[in-house]
Short mmCIF file of C-alpha atoms in Angstrom, two decimals:
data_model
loop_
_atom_site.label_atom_id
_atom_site.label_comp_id
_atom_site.label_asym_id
_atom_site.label_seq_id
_atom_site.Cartn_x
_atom_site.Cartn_y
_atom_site.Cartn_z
CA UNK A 1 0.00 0.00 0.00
CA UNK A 2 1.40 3.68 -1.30
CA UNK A 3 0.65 6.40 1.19
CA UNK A 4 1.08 9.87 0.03
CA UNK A 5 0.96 13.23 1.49
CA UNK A 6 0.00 16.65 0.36
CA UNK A 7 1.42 19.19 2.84
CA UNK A 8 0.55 23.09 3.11
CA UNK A 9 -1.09 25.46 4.91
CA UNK A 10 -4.23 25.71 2.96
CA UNK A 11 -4.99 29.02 4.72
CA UNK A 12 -7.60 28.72 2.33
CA UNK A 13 -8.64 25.50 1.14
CA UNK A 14 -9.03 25.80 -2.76
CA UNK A 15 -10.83 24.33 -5.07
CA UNK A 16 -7.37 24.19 -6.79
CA UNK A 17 -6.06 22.19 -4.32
CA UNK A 18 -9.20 20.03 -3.81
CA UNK A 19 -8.57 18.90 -7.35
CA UNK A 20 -4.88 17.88 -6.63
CA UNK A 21 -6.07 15.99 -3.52
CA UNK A 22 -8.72 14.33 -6.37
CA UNK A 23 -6.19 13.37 -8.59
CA UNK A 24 -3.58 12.11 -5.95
CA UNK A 25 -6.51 9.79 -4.43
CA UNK A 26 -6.17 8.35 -7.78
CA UNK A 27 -3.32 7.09 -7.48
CA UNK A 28 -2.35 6.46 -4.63
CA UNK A 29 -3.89 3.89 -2.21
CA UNK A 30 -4.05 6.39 0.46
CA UNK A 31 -3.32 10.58 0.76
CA UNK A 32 -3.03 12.80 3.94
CA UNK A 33 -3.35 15.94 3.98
CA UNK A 34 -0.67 17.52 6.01
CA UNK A 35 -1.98 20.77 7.76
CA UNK A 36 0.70 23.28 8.65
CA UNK A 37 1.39 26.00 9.98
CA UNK A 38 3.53 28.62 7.67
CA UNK A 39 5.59 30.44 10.15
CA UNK A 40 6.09 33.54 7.46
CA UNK A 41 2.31 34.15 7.00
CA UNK A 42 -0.56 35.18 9.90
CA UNK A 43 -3.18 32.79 9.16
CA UNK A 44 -7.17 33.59 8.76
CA UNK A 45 -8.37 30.11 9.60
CA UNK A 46 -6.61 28.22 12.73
CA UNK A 47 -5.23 24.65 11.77
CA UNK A 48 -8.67 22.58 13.51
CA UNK A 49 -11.00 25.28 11.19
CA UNK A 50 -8.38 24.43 8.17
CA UNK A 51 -8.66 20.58 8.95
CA UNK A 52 -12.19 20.85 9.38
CA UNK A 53 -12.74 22.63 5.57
CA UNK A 54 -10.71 19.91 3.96
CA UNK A 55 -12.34 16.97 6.10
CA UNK A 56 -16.09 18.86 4.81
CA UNK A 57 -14.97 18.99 1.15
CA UNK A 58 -13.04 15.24 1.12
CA UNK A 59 -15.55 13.80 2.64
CA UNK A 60 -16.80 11.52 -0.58
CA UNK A 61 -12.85 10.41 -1.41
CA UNK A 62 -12.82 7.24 1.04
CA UNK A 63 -8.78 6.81 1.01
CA UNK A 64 -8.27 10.84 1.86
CA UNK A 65 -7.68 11.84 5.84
CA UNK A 66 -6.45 14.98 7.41
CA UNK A 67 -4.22 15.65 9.87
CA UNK A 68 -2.20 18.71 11.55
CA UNK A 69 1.47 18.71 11.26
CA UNK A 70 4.41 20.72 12.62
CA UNK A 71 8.09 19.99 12.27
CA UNK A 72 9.81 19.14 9.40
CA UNK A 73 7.75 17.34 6.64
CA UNK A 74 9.59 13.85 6.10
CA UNK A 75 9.36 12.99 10.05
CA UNK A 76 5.79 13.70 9.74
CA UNK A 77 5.50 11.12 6.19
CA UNK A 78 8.03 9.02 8.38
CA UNK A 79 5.59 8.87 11.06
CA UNK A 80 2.76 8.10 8.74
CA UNK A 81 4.68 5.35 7.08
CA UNK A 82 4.45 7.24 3.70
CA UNK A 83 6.99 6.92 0.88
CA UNK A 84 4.94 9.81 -1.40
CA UNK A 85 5.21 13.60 -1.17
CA UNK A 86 2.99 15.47 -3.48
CA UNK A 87 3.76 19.01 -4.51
CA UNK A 88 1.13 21.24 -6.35
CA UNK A 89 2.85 23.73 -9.47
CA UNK A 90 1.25 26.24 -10.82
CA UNK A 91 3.94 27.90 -13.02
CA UNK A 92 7.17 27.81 -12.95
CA UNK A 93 8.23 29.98 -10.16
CA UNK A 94 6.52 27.25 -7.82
CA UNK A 95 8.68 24.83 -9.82
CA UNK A 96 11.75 26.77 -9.03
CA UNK A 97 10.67 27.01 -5.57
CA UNK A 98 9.74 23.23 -4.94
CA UNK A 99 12.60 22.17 -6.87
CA UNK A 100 15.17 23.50 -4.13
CA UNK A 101 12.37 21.74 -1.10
CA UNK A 102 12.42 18.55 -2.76
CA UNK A 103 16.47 18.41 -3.17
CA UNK A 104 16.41 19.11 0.37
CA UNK A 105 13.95 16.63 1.34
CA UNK A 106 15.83 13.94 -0.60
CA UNK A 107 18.99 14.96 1.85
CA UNK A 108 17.17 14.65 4.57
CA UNK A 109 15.00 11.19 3.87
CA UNK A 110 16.23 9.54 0.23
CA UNK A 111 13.49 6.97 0.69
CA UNK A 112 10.84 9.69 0.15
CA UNK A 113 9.70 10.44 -3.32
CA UNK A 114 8.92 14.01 -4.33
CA UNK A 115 5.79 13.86 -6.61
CA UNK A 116 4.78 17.01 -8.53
CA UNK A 117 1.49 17.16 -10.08
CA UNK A 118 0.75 20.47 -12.50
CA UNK A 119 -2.20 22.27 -11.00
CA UNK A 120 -5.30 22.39 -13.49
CA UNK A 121 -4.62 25.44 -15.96
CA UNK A 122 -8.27 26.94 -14.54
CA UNK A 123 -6.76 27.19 -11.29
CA UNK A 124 -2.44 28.15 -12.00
CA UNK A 125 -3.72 31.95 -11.10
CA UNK A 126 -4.85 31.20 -7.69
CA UNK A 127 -3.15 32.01 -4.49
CA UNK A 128 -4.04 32.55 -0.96
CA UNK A 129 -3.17 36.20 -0.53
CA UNK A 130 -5.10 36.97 -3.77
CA UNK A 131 -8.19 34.73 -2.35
CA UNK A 132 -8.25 36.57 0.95
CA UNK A 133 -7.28 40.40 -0.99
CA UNK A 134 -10.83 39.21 -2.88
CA UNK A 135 -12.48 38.47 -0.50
CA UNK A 136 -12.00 41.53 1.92
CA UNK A 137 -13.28 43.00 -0.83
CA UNK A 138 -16.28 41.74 -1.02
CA UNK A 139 -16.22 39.77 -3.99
CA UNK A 140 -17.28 36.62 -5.28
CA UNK A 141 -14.96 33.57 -5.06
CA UNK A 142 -17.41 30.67 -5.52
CA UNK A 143 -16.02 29.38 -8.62
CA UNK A 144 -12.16 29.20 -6.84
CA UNK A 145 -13.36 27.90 -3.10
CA UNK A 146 -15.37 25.12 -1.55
CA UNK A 147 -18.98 26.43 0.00
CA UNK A 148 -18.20 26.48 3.62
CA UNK A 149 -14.54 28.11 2.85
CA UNK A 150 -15.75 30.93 0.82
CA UNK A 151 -18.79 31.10 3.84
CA UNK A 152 -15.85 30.86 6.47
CA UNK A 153 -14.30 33.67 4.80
CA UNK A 154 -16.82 36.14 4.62
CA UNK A 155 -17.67 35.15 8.23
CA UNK A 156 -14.40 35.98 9.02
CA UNK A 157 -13.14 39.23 7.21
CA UNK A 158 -16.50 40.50 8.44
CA UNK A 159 -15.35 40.16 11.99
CA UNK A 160 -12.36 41.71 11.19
#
């Protein structure tokens, strides 16, 4: 059995990212999704809320489950038994980016496999600090977020 994870803060959940986590339950036997915390960036939703957005909008993909993770990535697939980390790119700054992680990673654990899977061209635009400049705006992202995240946001911002 292949278990894979799919780390990131998903601070928010995308439908961009749902449809990596999709595609990765197709082919692996089982995918986590690793919820962290990026250190660089305040967060709008805490880790449980983000956990509990992906958990909502997974719910029908049988071999997905969720978890929070801190530390460095391969101790958490380590811990997890998986052999499988998947990477989202966009374009090819993310490629330049990940490329330099995954070197890294392969340093640290060489019996982990970086996996990068191109993100679906409607969605290589998206990014959380665009999502959440939108949305303090007022305007509509239900065609780039899951129900309850693009609810969660407005809830939130409002409060704000």
């Amino acid at each position: 059995m292949t278990t894979a994870v799919f780390p990131g803060s998903f601070d928010p959940l995308t439908n961009g990212h749902l449809d990596l986590i999709t595609r990765a339950s197709k082919i692996f036997d089982h995918v986590i999704v690793a919820v962290g915390q990026n250190t660089a960036k305040r967060g709008v939703f805490t880790p449980a809320e983000r956990v509990a957005f992906i958990t909502t909008s997974t719910q029908d993909l049988d071999n997905v489950s969720v978890q929070i993770e801190s530390g460095l990535t391969v101790d958490f697939l380590r811990g997890n038994h998986a052999t499988v980390l998947i990477r989202g790119l966009r374009n090819s700054t993310d490629f330049e980016f990940e490329q330099g992680i995954a070197g890294m990673n392969r340093s640290l654990a060489p019996e982990i496999e970086t996996v990068f899977l191109n993100a679906d061209p409607q969605y290589q635009f998206v990014s959380s600090s665009l999502l959440k400049e939108v949305a303090q705006f007022g305007g509509d992202l239900s065609a780039l977020v899951p129900p309850a995240v693009a609810q969660g946001l407005r809830d939130r911002l409002e409060r704000d």
